[in-house]
Structure formats: structure tokens, C-alpha cells
Amino acid sequence: MEPSNTHVPTPDGSMADLRDHLRRGDHARISEGCKPSAEIMALVGEKWTVIVVVMLSGGPRRFKELQRMIPGVSQRMLTLTLRGLERDGLVARTVFPTVPPRVDYALTELGESLRAPVLALGTWARENRAQIEAARDRYDRAAERAAPRAAGPDEVR
Amino acid sequence: MEPSNTHVPTPDGSMADLRDHLRRGDHARISEGCKPSAEIMALVGEKWTVIVVVMLSGGPRRFKELQRMIPGVSQRMLTLTLRGLERDGLVARTVFPTVPPRVDYALTELGESLRAPVLALGTWARENRAQIEAARDRYDRAAERAAPRAAGPDEVR
DNA sequence: CGGGATCCTTAAAGATACTG
DNA sequence: CAGTATCTTTAAGGATCCCG
């Protein structure tokens, strides 16, 4: 990564490339002054970041601990997620040169500060879940009626 | 400090499937009662949802209008995003049976209520962008030093 | 104008195996 | 225990064409 100069994703399809760049890691300074939101949304929405942040809310955790707390995550994904968070300065990684090795992950100040907005979103989710599900249900039923797809309405693959 | 994790995401390893299902559309009854957060994170983080919500903050917009406001989006992605939002009851779609056709998209009450937390996140992003970038820079420089990967630091694919 | 249906490319997420 | 290094799968996202 060269800190030398800014390179906007592209004059035209900026958002597409934005996300693209976000995934890859060269967030450089894509936001020409007004789209840092997109960065954080990518940060928050993508992957397991949120869950990890939440899981670290209670204090430092070890790798295996986290993995156990987040059933579906593969060690690879957990590693990648933690790396990303560490890179962004949201999580601090502490290695104890013991044997067997021990590594603690903890939220940094920055990470802690992210908790609030994230939890706010979580709260919103909890509070409005019913409405959302109702809406979905309504929408799906309507769609079904419109779609003469002989398939069962409750198809469970 | 043993806060004992608040509540495990899912009984089994269903996070993977959760996201999977979220993408596909059959959110139906995946959330058996404790992880609506994940749903909303997926909702917020994935795709162009956030930007669209923000763009609709100013009032109803037409399809083409939105497309113009969000340079990088393809009409397909915009459609999918709007559909998703509509499905979740966050956006209302109004069709005027005129010719040429005209369709307005507007935030519903629910959609409006999502604005706050989303914008909170955006604010956080803006306020902490500098720190994040600094952290990234630091991390990348360290990684570079550690990586004997002779390749150029700014290798473009 | 506002999409729906298709095809194609890329890369994110998962599984596995190997190392310090 | 805590990773890293592949290999594979899956599907998100983009480009096009077409229809109402």
C-alpha cells in the first residue's frame, strides 16, 4: 500500500469499486470527503465483525473462546475477521509467549466506541423485528399469489 | 471480568446458514428468538441498502433518480436492494399507472426509524475515520516490514 | 421509464491440512 | 493453542437484452 497518493476507485462507478476496495483492504482514502459511512457499513455489515465485537464487549477473549462463542464461524473466518478488526485498530491482539501459546483479543478504545452505535442498531433490530417479519410475511404471501409457481408455499429445501 | 456472553448467537452452528438464508430471502423463521441483530446487520451491511436509505431520507425518489444519485449501482442491484427494503417494510413503492410509467420509492415509518441508528453509525464513521486510517496505515507498514514479500507494496492485481 | 430474466466474472466464505 | 496455506464452493454483483 503506498501512502503516496489518492486514487479514487473510479470516476464513474465509484461505489462498486469502493466496496471492492473495501474488501481487499486498500481503503486508502476513497472517500473523497463524504462517504466514510460506506466504509463503516462495509466494516459492520460484512462478515462476522459485529458478532465478534459484541462477543468482545464483555472483556478480552482468547481465540478458541471466541470460536466456541460463535458456533458457525470457521477458524479461518475468525482469523480474517480479527485481523481486519485489528488492522482497523478496533481490536488489540496480545500474544503471551507461553507454551502452549495464548492470544488475547480485546476491544480498544476505538472498538469500545463502536459498540454504542452497533448496539443501537441491535436494539433497533430487536424492537422492530416483529414489524419486519410481518412485512416480509405480507410481501411473500403477495408475491406467492402473484407467482403461479406450483411449488409449495412452505418449501423447505 | 466475566460477563459470560450475553447470549450465544445460535444454538448450533447456524450463523453460516443464517447469512445464507438472509441473502436468499427466506428469513422466515431462522431467528428463533435471540439474534435479530445478525439479521439487521446483514440488512444494513450488505449491499447498497444503507446508501439507498440515506438517499431516500430527503423524500420520495424515482428509480432513475436514485440510480443517478448512486453512481456505481447497476439497475439490477438497485432493484434488488429496493425489493429487499420493500419486502422488509422499510420502503414503500408507489406505482403511477401513467405512461411512461412512474414509480416512487419512499421510506416508511419503519424505514425512517432506521435512519437514526444508521446515521449514528455514519457519524461514528466520520468521527473516527482518521483513527481508523491511522491504525490501518500503522498495521500495513508493520505487515510490510514483516513480510519479505518482495513484491511491490502497491501491486495492482 | 421501470424493471424481469439471463449469463458471466470475481471473490467471499467454508473445509482441510499442516506448522510453530 | 493459534494460526497460515491451499483448494473448492457458492453466490454477489455487473452487463445485456427484452418486455409492459
Coordinates of C-alpha atoms (C1' of nucleotides) in Angstrom, one line a residue:
Chain A
M1 CA 0.0 0.0 0.0
E2 CA 1.5 3.2 -1.0
P3 CA 0.6 6.2 1.0
S4 CA 1.7 8.3 -1.8
N5 CA -1.4 9.3 -3.5
T6 CA -5.1 9.0 -3.5
H7 CA -6.7 7.0 -6.2
V8 CA -10.4 7.3 -6.3
P9 CA -11.9 3.9 -7.2
T10 CA -13.2 5.3 -10.4
P11 CA -14.7 8.5 -11.6
D12 CA -17.9 6.7 -12.5
G13 CA -18.6 3.5 -10.8
S14 CA -17.2 4.6 -7.5
M15 CA -19.4 2.7 -5.2
A16 CA -18.8 -0.6 -6.9
D17 CA -15.1 -0.2 -6.7
L18 CA -15.5 1.2 -3.3
R19 CA -16.9 -2.0 -1.9
D20 CA -14.4 -3.8 -4.0
H21 CA -11.5 -1.9 -2.5
L22 CA -13.0 -2.2 0.9
R23 CA -13.0 -5.9 0.8
R24 CA -9.4 -6.0 -0.4
G25 CA -8.0 -3.7 2.1
D26 CA -6.9 -0.6 0.4
H27 CA -9.4 1.7 1.8
A28 CA -6.7 4.4 1.4
R29 CA -8.8 7.5 1.1
I30 CA -11.5 6.5 -1.2
S31 CA -13.9 8.7 0.5
E32 CA -13.4 12.0 -1.2
G33 CA -15.0 13.7 1.7
C34 CA -18.4 12.4 2.2
K35 CA -18.6 8.6 2.1
P36 CA -16.8 7.3 5.1
S37 CA -20.2 5.8 6.0
A38 CA -19.9 3.3 3.3
E39 CA -16.6 2.2 4.7
I40 CA -18.0 1.6 8.1
M41 CA -21.1 -0.1 6.7
A42 CA -18.9 -2.5 4.9
L43 CA -17.0 -2.9 8.1
V44 CA -20.0 -3.5 10.1
G45 CA -22.2 -5.4 7.7
E46 CA -19.7 -7.7 6.2
K47 CA -18.6 -10.8 7.7
W48 CA -18.6 -11.6 11.4
T49 CA -17.3 -8.4 12.6
V50 CA -20.3 -7.4 14.5
I51 CA -20.7 -10.6 16.4
V52 CA -17.1 -10.6 17.3
V53 CA -17.3 -7.0 18.6
V54 CA -20.3 -8.0 20.6
M55 CA -18.6 -11.0 21.9
L56 CA -15.6 -8.9 23.0
S57 CA -17.8 -6.5 24.7
G58 CA -17.5 -8.4 27.9
G59 CA -13.8 -8.3 28.0
P60 CA -10.7 -10.0 26.5
R61 CA -11.2 -13.4 24.9
R62 CA -8.9 -16.0 23.6
F63 CA -9.1 -17.3 20.1
K64 CA -10.7 -20.7 20.9
E65 CA -13.0 -19.0 23.3
L66 CA -14.3 -16.8 20.6
Q67 CA -14.6 -19.6 18.2
R68 CA -16.7 -21.5 20.7
M69 CA -18.9 -18.5 21.3
I70 CA -19.6 -18.1 17.6
P71 CA -20.6 -21.6 16.6
G72 CA -20.8 -21.1 12.8
V73 CA -17.5 -19.5 12.3
S74 CA -14.6 -21.3 10.8
Q75 CA -11.2 -20.6 12.3
R76 CA -10.2 -19.0 9.0
M77 CA -13.1 -16.6 9.1
L78 CA -12.5 -15.8 12.7
T79 CA -8.9 -15.1 11.9
L80 CA -9.7 -12.9 9.0
T81 CA -12.3 -11.0 11.0
L82 CA -10.0 -10.5 13.9
R83 CA -7.2 -9.4 11.6
G84 CA -9.5 -6.9 10.0
L85 CA -10.6 -5.5 13.3
E86 CA -7.0 -5.4 14.5
R87 CA -6.0 -3.6 11.3
D88 CA -8.6 -1.0 11.9
G89 CA -7.5 -0.5 15.4
L90 CA -10.7 -1.8 16.9
V91 CA -9.2 -4.8 18.5
A92 CA -5.9 -5.3 20.3
R93 CA -4.1 -8.6 20.0
T94 CA -1.9 -9.7 22.8
V95 CA 0.3 -12.6 22.5
F96 CA 1.6 -14.4 25.5
P97 CA 4.8 -16.2 24.6
T98 CA 3.9 -19.2 26.7
V99 CA 3.5 -22.7 25.7
P100 CA 1.0 -23.6 24.6
P101 CA 0.6 -20.2 23.0
R102 CA -2.1 -17.8 24.3
V103 CA -3.5 -14.9 22.5
D104 CA -6.0 -12.4 23.8
Y105 CA -8.2 -10.2 21.8
A106 CA -9.8 -7.2 23.4
L107 CA -11.6 -4.1 22.2
T108 CA -9.6 -1.0 22.0
E109 CA -10.9 2.4 23.0
L110 CA -12.0 2.8 19.4
G111 CA -13.6 -0.6 19.4
E112 CA -15.5 0.2 22.5
S113 CA -16.7 3.4 21.0
L114 CA -18.1 1.4 18.1
R115 CA -20.1 -0.7 20.5
A116 CA -22.7 2.0 21.1
P117 CA -23.8 2.5 17.5
V118 CA -23.6 -1.1 16.8
L119 CA -25.7 -2.0 19.8
A120 CA -28.1 0.8 18.9
L121 CA -28.6 -1.0 15.7
G122 CA -29.1 -4.2 17.5
T123 CA -31.7 -2.6 19.7
W124 CA -33.5 -1.3 16.7
A125 CA -33.4 -4.7 15.3
R126 CA -34.9 -6.3 18.4
E127 CA -37.6 -3.6 18.7
N128 CA -38.6 -3.8 15.1
R129 CA -38.2 -7.4 14.3
A130 CA -41.8 -8.1 14.6
Q131 CA -42.7 -5.4 12.1
I132 CA -40.1 -6.5 9.7
E133 CA -41.1 -10.1 9.8
A134 CA -44.7 -9.2 9.4
A135 CA -43.8 -7.1 6.4
R136 CA -41.8 -9.9 5.0
D137 CA -44.6 -12.3 5.5
R138 CA -47.1 -10.0 3.9
Y139 CA -44.8 -9.4 1.0
D140 CA -44.0 -13.0 0.5
R141 CA -47.6 -14.0 0.5
A142 CA -48.4 -11.4 -2.0
A143 CA -45.6 -12.5 -4.2
E144 CA -46.7 -16.0 -3.9
R145 CA -50.2 -15.2 -5.0
A146 CA -48.8 -13.4 -8.0
A147 CA -46.4 -16.2 -8.9
P148 CA -48.2 -19.2 -10.1
R149 CA -45.2 -21.3 -9.3
A150 CA -46.7 -24.6 -8.5
A151 CA -44.2 -25.1 -5.8
G152 CA -45.4 -25.4 -2.2
P153 CA -45.6 -22.2 -0.3
D154 CA -43.5 -23.5 2.5
E155 CA -40.9 -25.3 0.5
V156 CA -38.1 -26.3 2.8
R157 CA -35.3 -27.3 0.7
Chain B
M1 CA -14.4 -9.7 34.3
E2 CA -16.6 -12.5 33.4
P3 CA -19.7 -11.1 31.9
S4 CA -20.5 -14.5 30.5
N5 CA -21.5 -13.9 27.0
T6 CA -24.9 -12.3 26.8
H7 CA -26.5 -14.8 24.5
V8 CA -25.0 -17.1 22.1
P9 CA -25.9 -16.3 18.5
T10 CA -27.4 -19.6 17.7
P11 CA -27.9 -22.9 19.4
D12 CA -25.9 -24.7 16.8
G13 CA -23.6 -23.6 14.0
S14 CA -26.3 -21.8 12.1
M15 CA -24.6 -18.4 11.6
A16 CA -23.4 -19.5 8.3
D17 CA -26.8 -20.6 7.3
L18 CA -28.3 -17.6 8.8
R19 CA -26.4 -15.3 6.5
D20 CA -27.0 -17.7 3.7
H21 CA -30.7 -17.6 4.3
L22 CA -30.7 -13.9 4.7
R23 CA -29.2 -13.4 1.3
R24 CA -31.7 -15.7 -0.3
G25 CA -34.7 -14.3 1.2
D26 CA -36.1 -17.0 3.4
H27 CA -35.6 -15.2 6.6
A28 CA -38.8 -16.8 7.7
R29 CA -38.1 -18.4 11.0
I30 CA -34.4 -18.5 11.2
S31 CA -34.3 -16.2 14.2
E32 CA -35.7 -18.4 16.8
G33 CA -35.7 -15.7 19.3
C34 CA -32.4 -14.2 20.1
K35 CA -30.4 -12.9 17.2
P36 CA -32.3 -10.3 15.3
S37 CA -29.1 -8.3 15.4
A38 CA -27.5 -10.5 12.8
E39 CA -30.4 -10.1 10.6
I40 CA -30.2 -6.3 10.7
M41 CA -26.5 -6.3 10.3
A42 CA -26.9 -8.3 7.2
L43 CA -29.6 -5.9 6.2
V44 CA -27.5 -2.9 6.9
G45 CA -24.2 -4.1 5.9
E46 CA -24.9 -5.9 2.8
K47 CA -25.4 -4.3 -0.5
W48 CA -26.5 -0.8 -1.1
T49 CA -29.2 -0.7 1.4
V50 CA -27.7 2.0 3.6
I51 CA -27.0 4.4 0.8
V52 CA -30.4 3.9 -0.6
V53 CA -31.9 4.6 2.8
V54 CA -29.9 7.7 3.2
M55 CA -30.8 8.8 -0.3
L56 CA -34.4 8.4 0.5
S57 CA -34.1 10.4 3.6
G58 CA -34.9 13.5 1.7
G59 CA -38.2 12.3 0.5
P60 CA -39.6 10.1 -2.2
R61 CA -37.5 9.4 -5.2
R62 CA -38.0 7.7 -8.5
F63 CA -36.0 4.8 -9.8
K64 CA -33.9 6.7 -12.2
E65 CA -33.3 9.4 -9.8
L66 CA -31.9 7.0 -7.3
Q67 CA -29.8 5.4 -9.9
R68 CA -28.3 8.8 -10.8
M69 CA -27.7 9.6 -7.1
I70 CA -25.8 6.4 -6.6
P71 CA -23.3 6.3 -9.4
G72 CA -21.9 2.9 -9.1
V73 CA -25.1 1.0 -8.7
S74 CA -26.4 -1.2 -11.5
Q75 CA -30.1 -1.2 -12.2
R76 CA -30.2 -4.7 -11.1
M77 CA -28.6 -4.1 -7.8
L78 CA -30.8 -1.1 -7.2
T79 CA -33.8 -3.1 -8.0
L80 CA -32.8 -5.9 -5.7
T81 CA -32.0 -3.5 -2.9
L82 CA -35.3 -1.7 -3.3
R83 CA -37.1 -5.0 -3.4
G84 CA -35.4 -6.1 -0.2
L85 CA -36.2 -2.9 1.5
E86 CA -39.8 -3.1 0.3
R87 CA -40.0 -6.6 1.5
D88 CA -38.8 -5.6 4.9
G89 CA -41.3 -2.9 5.0
L90 CA -38.7 -0.1 5.1
V91 CA -39.6 1.3 1.8
A92 CA -42.9 1.9 0.1
R93 CA -43.2 1.5 -3.6
T94 CA -45.8 3.6 -5.4
V95 CA -46.6 2.9 -9.0
F96 CA -48.3 5.6 -11.1
P97 CA -50.1 3.9 -13.9
T98 CA -49.1 6.6 -16.3
V99 CA -47.1 6.4 -19.5
P100 CA -44.3 6.3 -19.3
P101 CA -44.5 4.5 -16.0
R102 CA -43.5 6.2 -12.9
V103 CA -42.5 4.6 -9.6
D104 CA -41.8 6.4 -6.4
Y105 CA -39.9 4.9 -3.5
A106 CA -40.2 6.4 -0.1
L107 CA -39.2 5.5 3.4
T108 CA -42.0 4.1 5.5
E109 CA -42.2 4.9 9.2
L110 CA -40.1 1.8 9.9
G111 CA -37.6 3.0 7.3
E112 CA -37.5 6.4 8.9
S113 CA -36.8 4.8 12.3
L114 CA -33.9 3.0 10.8
R115 CA -32.3 6.3 9.8
A116 CA -31.3 7.2 13.3
P117 CA -29.2 4.2 14.1
V118 CA -27.8 4.1 10.6
L119 CA -26.8 7.8 10.7
A120 CA -25.4 7.2 14.1
L121 CA -23.1 4.7 12.6
G122 CA -22.3 7.1 9.8
T123 CA -21.4 9.7 12.4
W124 CA -19.2 7.3 14.2
A125 CA -17.5 6.6 10.9
R126 CA -16.9 10.2 10.2
E127 CA -15.6 10.9 13.6
N128 CA -13.3 8.0 13.8
R129 CA -12.2 7.7 10.2
A130 CA -8.9 9.4 10.9
Q131 CA -8.1 7.0 13.7
I132 CA -9.1 4.0 11.6
E133 CA -7.0 5.1 8.7
A134 CA -4.1 5.8 11.0
A135 CA -4.4 2.3 12.5
R136 CA -4.6 0.8 9.1
D137 CA -1.6 2.6 8.0
R138 CA 0.3 1.6 11.0
Y139 CA -0.8 -2.0 10.6
D140 CA 0.1 -2.1 7.0
R141 CA 3.5 -0.7 7.5
A142 CA 4.2 -3.2 10.2
A143 CA 3.0 -6.0 8.0
E144 CA 5.1 -4.9 5.1
R145 CA 8.2 -4.8 7.3
A146 CA 7.4 -8.3 8.5
A147 CA 6.6 -9.7 5.1
P148 CA 9.6 -10.5 3.0
R149 CA 7.2 -10.5 0.1
A150 CA 9.5 -8.6 -2.3
A151 CA 6.5 -7.7 -4.4
G152 CA 5.7 -4.1 -4.8
P153 CA 3.7 -2.6 -2.0
D154 CA 1.2 -1.1 -4.3
E155 CA 0.8 -4.1 -6.6
V156 CA -2.3 -3.6 -8.6
R157 CA -3.7 -7.0 -9.0
Chain C
dC1 C1' -39.3 4.6 -17.7
dG2 C1' -39.1 0.7 -14.7
dG3 C1' -37.9 -3.3 -14.3
dG4 C1' -37.6 -9.0 -15.1
dA5 C1' -34.8 -12.9 -16.9
dT6 C1' -30.0 -14.5 -18.2
dC7 C1' -25.4 -15.1 -18.5
dC8 C1' -20.7 -14.3 -16.7
dT9 C1' -16.9 -12.9 -13.6
dT10 C1' -14.9 -12.4 -9.4
dA11 C1' -14.0 -13.3 -4.8
dA12 C1' -16.0 -14.2 -0.1
dA13 C1' -16.9 -17.8 2.9
dG14 C1' -16.1 -22.8 4.1
dA15 C1' -13.4 -27.1 4.7
dT16 C1' -9.0 -29.3 5.3
dA17 C1' -4.4 -29.9 6.3
dC18 C1' 0.0 -28.5 8.0
dT19 C1' 3.2 -25.7 11.3
dG20 C1' 5.3 -23.2 15.3
Chain D
dC1 C1' -3.5 -23.4 21.1
dA2 C1' -3.2 -20.3 17.4
dG3 C1' -2.6 -19.7 13.4
dT4 C1' -1.2 -20.0 8.0
dA5 C1' -1.6 -22.0 3.4
dT6 C1' -4.3 -24.1 -0.2
dC7 C1' -8.4 -25.8 -2.6
dT8 C1' -13.4 -25.6 -3.5
dT9 C1' -17.9 -23.9 -3.4
dT10 C1' -21.2 -20.6 -3.7
dA11 C1' -23.3 -16.5 -4.9
dA12 C1' -23.0 -11.5 -5.0
dG13 C1' -22.7 -8.2 -8.2
dG14 C1' -22.3 -6.5 -13.1
dA15 C1' -23.6 -6.4 -18.2
dT16 C1' -27.3 -7.2 -21.5
dC17 C1' -31.4 -7.9 -23.8
dC18 C1' -36.1 -7.5 -23.7
dC19 C1' -40.8 -6.6 -22.2
dG20 C1' -45.1 -3.8 -20.4

